[in-house]
Coordinates of C-alpha atoms in Angstrom, one line a residue:
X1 CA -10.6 -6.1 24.0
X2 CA -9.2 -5.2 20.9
X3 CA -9.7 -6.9 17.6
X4 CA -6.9 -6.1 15.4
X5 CA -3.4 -5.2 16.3
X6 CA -0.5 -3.9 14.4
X7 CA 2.8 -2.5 14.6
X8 CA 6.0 -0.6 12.0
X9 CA 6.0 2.1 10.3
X10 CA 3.8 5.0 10.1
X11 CA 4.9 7.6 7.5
X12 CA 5.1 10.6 5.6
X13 CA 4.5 10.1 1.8
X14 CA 5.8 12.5 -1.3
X15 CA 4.5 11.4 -4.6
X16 CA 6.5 12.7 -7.8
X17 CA 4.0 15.0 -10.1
X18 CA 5.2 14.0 -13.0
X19 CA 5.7 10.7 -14.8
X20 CA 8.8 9.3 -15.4
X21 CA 10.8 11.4 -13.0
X22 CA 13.8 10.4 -11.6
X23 CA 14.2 10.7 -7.7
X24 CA 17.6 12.0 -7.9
X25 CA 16.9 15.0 -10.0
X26 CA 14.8 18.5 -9.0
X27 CA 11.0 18.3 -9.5
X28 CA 7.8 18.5 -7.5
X29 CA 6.4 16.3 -5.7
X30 CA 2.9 16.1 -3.7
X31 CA 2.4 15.3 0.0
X32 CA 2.9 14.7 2.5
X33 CA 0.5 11.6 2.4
X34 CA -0.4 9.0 5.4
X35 CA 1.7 6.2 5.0
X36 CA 3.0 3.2 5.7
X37 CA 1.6 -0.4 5.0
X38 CA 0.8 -1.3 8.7
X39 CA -0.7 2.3 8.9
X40 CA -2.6 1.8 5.9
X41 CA -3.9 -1.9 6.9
X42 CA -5.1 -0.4 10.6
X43 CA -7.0 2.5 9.2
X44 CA -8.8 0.3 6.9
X45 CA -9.6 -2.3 9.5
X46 CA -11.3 0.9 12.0
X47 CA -13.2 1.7 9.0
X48 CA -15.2 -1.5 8.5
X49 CA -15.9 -1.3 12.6
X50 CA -12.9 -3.2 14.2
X51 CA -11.2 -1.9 17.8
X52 CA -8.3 -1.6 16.0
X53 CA -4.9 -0.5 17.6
X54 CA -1.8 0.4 16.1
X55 CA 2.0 0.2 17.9
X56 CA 4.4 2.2 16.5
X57 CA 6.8 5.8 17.0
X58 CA 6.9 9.4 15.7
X59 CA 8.8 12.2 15.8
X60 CA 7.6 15.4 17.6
X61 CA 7.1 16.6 14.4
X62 CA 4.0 18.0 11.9
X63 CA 4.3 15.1 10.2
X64 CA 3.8 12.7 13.2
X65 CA 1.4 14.9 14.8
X66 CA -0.7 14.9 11.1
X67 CA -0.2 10.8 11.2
X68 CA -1.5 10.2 14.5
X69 CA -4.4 12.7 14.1
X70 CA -5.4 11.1 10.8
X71 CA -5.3 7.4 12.3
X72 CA -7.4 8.4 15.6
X73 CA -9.9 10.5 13.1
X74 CA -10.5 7.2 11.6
X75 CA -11.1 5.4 14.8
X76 CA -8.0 3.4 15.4
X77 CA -6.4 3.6 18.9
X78 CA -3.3 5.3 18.8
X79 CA -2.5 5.0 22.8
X80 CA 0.2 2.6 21.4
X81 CA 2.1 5.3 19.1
X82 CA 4.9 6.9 21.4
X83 CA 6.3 10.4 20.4
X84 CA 9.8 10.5 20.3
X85 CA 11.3 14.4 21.2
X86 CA 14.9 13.3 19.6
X87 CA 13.9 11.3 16.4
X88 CA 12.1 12.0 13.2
X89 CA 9.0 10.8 11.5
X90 CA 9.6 8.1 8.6
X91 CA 8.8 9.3 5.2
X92 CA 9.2 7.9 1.6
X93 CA 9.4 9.1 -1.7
X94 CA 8.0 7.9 -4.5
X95 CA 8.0 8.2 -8.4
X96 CA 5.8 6.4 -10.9
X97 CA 7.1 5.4 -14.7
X98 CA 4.7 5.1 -17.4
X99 CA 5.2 1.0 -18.0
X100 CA 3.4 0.7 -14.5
X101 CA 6.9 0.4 -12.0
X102 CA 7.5 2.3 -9.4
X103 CA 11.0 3.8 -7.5
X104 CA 10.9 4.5 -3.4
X105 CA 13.3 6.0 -0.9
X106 CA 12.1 5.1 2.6
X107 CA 13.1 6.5 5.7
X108 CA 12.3 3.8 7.7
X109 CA 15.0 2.3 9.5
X110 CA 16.8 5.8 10.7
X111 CA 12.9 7.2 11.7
X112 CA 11.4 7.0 15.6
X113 CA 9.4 3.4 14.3
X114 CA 12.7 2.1 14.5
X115 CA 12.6 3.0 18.3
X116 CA 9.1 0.7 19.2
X117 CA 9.7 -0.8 22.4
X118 CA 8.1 -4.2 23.3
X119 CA 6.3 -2.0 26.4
X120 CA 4.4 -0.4 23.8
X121 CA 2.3 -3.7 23.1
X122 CA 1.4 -4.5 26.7
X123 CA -1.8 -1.9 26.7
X124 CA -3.5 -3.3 23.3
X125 CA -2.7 -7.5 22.9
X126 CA -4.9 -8.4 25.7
X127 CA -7.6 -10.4 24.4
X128 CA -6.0 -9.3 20.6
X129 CA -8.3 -11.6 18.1
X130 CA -6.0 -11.0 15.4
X131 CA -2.3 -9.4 15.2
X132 CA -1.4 -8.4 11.7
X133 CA 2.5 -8.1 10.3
X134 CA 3.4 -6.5 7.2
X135 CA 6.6 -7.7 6.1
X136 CA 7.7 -4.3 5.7
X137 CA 8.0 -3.4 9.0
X138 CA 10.4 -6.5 9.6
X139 CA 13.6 -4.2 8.3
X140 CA 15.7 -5.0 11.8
X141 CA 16.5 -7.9 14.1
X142 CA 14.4 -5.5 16.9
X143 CA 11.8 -4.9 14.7
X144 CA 11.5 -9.2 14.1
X145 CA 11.9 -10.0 17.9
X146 CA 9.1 -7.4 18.4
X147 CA 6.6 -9.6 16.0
X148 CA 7.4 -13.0 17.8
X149 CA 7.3 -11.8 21.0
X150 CA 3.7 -10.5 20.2
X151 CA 2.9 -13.5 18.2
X152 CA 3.5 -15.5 21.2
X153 CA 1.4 -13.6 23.3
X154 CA -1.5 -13.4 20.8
X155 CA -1.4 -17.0 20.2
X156 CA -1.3 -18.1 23.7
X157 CA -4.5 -15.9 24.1
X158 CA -6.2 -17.5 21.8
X159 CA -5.5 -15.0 18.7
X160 CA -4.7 -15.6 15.1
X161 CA -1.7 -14.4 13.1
X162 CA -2.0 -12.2 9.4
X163 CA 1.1 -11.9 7.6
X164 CA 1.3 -10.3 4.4
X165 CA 5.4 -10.9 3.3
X166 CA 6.3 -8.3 0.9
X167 CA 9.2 -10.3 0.4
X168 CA 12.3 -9.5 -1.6
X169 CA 15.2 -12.1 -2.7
X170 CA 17.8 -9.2 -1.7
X171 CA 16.0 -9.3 1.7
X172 CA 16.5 -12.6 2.2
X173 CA 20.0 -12.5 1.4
X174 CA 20.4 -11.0 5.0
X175 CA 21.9 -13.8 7.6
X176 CA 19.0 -15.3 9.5
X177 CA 16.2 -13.0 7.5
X178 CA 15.2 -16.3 5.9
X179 CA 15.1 -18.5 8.8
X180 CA 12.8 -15.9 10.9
X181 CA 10.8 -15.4 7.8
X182 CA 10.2 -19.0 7.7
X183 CA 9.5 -19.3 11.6
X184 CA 6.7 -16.6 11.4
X185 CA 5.2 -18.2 8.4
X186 CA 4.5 -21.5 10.7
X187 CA 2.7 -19.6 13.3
X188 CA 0.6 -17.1 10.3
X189 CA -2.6 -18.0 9.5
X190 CA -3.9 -15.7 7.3
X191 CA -0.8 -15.5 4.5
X192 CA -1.2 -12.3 2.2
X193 CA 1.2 -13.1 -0.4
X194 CA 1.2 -11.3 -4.0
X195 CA 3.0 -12.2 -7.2
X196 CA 5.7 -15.0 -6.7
X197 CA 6.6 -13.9 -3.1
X198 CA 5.7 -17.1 -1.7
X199 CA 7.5 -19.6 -4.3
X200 CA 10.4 -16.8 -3.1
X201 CA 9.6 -17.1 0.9
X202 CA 9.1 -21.1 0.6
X203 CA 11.3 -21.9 -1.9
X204 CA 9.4 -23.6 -4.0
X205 CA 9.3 -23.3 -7.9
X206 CA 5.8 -24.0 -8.5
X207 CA 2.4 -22.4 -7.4
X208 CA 0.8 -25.5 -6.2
X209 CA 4.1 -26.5 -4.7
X210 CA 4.6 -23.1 -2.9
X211 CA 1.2 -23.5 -1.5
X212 CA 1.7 -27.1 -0.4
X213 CA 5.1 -26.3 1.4
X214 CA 2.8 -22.8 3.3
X215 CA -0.1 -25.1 4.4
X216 CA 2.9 -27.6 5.8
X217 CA 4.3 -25.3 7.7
X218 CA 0.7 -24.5 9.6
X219 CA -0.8 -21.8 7.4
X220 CA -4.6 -22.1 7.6
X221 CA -5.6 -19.7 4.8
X222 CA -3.8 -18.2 1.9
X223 CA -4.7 -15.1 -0.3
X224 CA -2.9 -14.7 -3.9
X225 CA -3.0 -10.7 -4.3
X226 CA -3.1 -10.4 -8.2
X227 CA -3.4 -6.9 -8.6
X228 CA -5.9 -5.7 -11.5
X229 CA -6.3 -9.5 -12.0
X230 CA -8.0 -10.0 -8.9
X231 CA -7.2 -13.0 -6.3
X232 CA -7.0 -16.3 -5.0
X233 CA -8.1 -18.3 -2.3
X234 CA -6.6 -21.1 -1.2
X235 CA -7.7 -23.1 2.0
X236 CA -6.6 -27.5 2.5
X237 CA -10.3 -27.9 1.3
X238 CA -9.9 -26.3 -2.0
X239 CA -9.4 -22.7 -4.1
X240 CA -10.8 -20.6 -5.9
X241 CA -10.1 -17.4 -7.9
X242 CA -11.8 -14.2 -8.4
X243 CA -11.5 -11.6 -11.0
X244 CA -11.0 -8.2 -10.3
X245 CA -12.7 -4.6 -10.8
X246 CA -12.0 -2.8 -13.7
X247 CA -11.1 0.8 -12.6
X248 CA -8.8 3.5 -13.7
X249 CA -5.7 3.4 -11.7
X250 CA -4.5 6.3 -10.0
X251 CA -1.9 5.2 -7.0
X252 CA -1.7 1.7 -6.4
X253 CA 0.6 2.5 -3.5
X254 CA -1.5 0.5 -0.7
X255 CA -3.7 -0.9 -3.0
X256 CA -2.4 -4.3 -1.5
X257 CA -3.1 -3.2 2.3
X258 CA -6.4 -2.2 2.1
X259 CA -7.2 -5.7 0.2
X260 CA -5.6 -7.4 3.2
X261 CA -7.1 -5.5 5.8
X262 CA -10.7 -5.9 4.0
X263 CA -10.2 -9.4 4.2
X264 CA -8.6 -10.3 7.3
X265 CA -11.3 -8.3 9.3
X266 CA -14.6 -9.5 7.4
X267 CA -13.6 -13.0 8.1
X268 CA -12.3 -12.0 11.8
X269 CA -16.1 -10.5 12.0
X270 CA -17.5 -14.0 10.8
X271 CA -17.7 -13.4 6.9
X272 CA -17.3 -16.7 4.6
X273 CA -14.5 -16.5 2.3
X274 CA -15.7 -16.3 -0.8
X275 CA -17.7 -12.8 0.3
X276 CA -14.7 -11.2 1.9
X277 CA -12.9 -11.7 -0.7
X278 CA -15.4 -10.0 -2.8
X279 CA -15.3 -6.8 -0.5
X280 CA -10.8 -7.6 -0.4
X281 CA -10.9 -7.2 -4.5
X282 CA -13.2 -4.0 -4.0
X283 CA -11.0 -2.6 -2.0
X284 CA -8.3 -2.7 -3.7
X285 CA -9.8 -1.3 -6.7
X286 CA -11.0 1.2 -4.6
X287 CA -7.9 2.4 -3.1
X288 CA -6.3 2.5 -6.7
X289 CA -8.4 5.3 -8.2
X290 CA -7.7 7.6 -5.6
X291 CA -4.4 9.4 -4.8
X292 CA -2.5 9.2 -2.0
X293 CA -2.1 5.8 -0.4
X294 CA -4.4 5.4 3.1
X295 CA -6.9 8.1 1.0
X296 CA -8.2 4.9 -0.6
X297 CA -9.1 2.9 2.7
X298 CA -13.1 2.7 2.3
X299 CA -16.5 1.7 5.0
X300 CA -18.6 -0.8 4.4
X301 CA -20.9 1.2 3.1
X302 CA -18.3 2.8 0.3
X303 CA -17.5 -0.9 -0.4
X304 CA -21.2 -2.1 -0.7
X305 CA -21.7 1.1 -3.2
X306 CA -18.4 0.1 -5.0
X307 CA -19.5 -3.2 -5.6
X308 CA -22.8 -2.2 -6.8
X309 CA -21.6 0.6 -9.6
X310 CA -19.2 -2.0 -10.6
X311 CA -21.8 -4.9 -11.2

């Protein structure tokens, strides 16, 4: 039995050195990183004590063999990740400017994640309590057909459904993107949306309205990532907000997964809300003062000592 499942892109990550520097001109840059924010969401979950299992490709190349040693050093299976002799691991690039944005180049969709085939899945959804989607990994019509067919399995086992968007309007200017956005959101119950992403995904103008329309469409529980702000709960009994830790941020690159991942698996371990999304915020804060983005996934025990420094 596995607890939590989840499948897209694991990758290489190169960080700029310096501030303010442009992708498209010489410079140094640090890495490679473990990447990726399905990657990043399974390694946190193994490290709070979940079977965790992770589907996805690489290359037959350092930087898949350094991914897949990383993610089974910190207890996730990686039976599920197939090494591909003819393609390439994904990687990403990524430069930070000094009013807080950020500027990527992925190499997703031309690396071996591309290639997942739905055999992958059959060895680690039996008896799956909770199958995670990162609306990242959602960059094809494979990669979407993928996520229903395992939703469908999941559910019809029993299972529950994360789904943390990362939604874009320009995504969802792609024929059908919308419509099979909107079909997974009615079969997610855990939503992990951050900013305005779901007024975007649901088309709705206001919060309350946007969080209506979700619960509507079957969601069970929603969590408002607010970055340094903290978050938001919101369940058809009521909400209710938390403020955030006060760090010093370093990389918030998979900040966001490590929040989700805290959460979904403390309440998939029987947690009340309101505590996991204590530990959620800690780990997010946690994963920012650290460089490198799965260098910030924490254990309990890191999280319990976070919490208590940060009284």
């Amino acid at each position: 039995m596995t607890d939590i499942v989840t499948f897209g892109e694991v990758l290489a990550e190169f960080m700029a050195s310096r501030v303010n520097q442009s992708l498209g001109e010489p410079g140094e840059f640090a890495g490679p990183y473990p990447g990726g924010a399905p990657a990043i969401f399974i390694d946190q979950a193994a490290k709070l004590d979940a079977t965790a299992a992770m589907v996805s490709a690489v290359g037959d190349d350092a930087f898949g063999r350094m991914l897949v040693s990383r993610l089974a050093e910190d207890g996730v299976d990686v039976s599920a990740i197939a090494t591909l002799p003819d393609q390439t691991t994904a990687s990403a690039f990524v430069t930070y400017y000094d009013d807080g944005s950020r500027d990527f180049i992925f190499n997703i969709a031309n690396g071996a994640c591309a290639q997942i085939a739905a055999e992958q899945f059959d060895g680690v959804l039996t008896d799956c309590r909770l199958f995670h989607i990162a609306g990242t990994a959602l960059f094809s019509e494979h990669m979407i057909e993928l996520a229903q067919r395992a939703i469908e399995q999941v559910k019809a086992g029993g299972g529950r459904v994360s789904f943390d968007p990362n939604v874009r309007k320009e995504m969802l200017a792609r024929p059908g993107v919308r419509q099979a956005l909107t079909d997974l959101v009615s079969q997610t119950d855990i939503l992990l949306p951050s900013d305005d992403e779901l007024n975007v995904l649901v088309e709705r103008d206001s919060q309350a309205e946007a969080v209506q329309r979700a619960f509507e469409l079957g969601v069970a529980e929603i969590v408002l990532k607010r970055g340094g702000a903290g978050s938001c709960y919101y369940s058809p009994q009521g909400s209710q907000d938390m403020a955030g830790f006060k760090v010093a941020e370093v990389d918030p690159t998979g900040a966001g997964d490590s929040f989700g991942a805290t959460f979904c698996t403390l309440r998939s371990q029987g947690m009340d809300a309101t505590a996991a999304l204590r530990y959620a915020n800690a780990a997010g804060a946690s994963a920012v003062s650290r460089q490198g983005a799965m260098e910030g996934t924490s254990t309990r025990a890191q999280l319990d000592a976070f919490i208590a420094d940060h009284r």
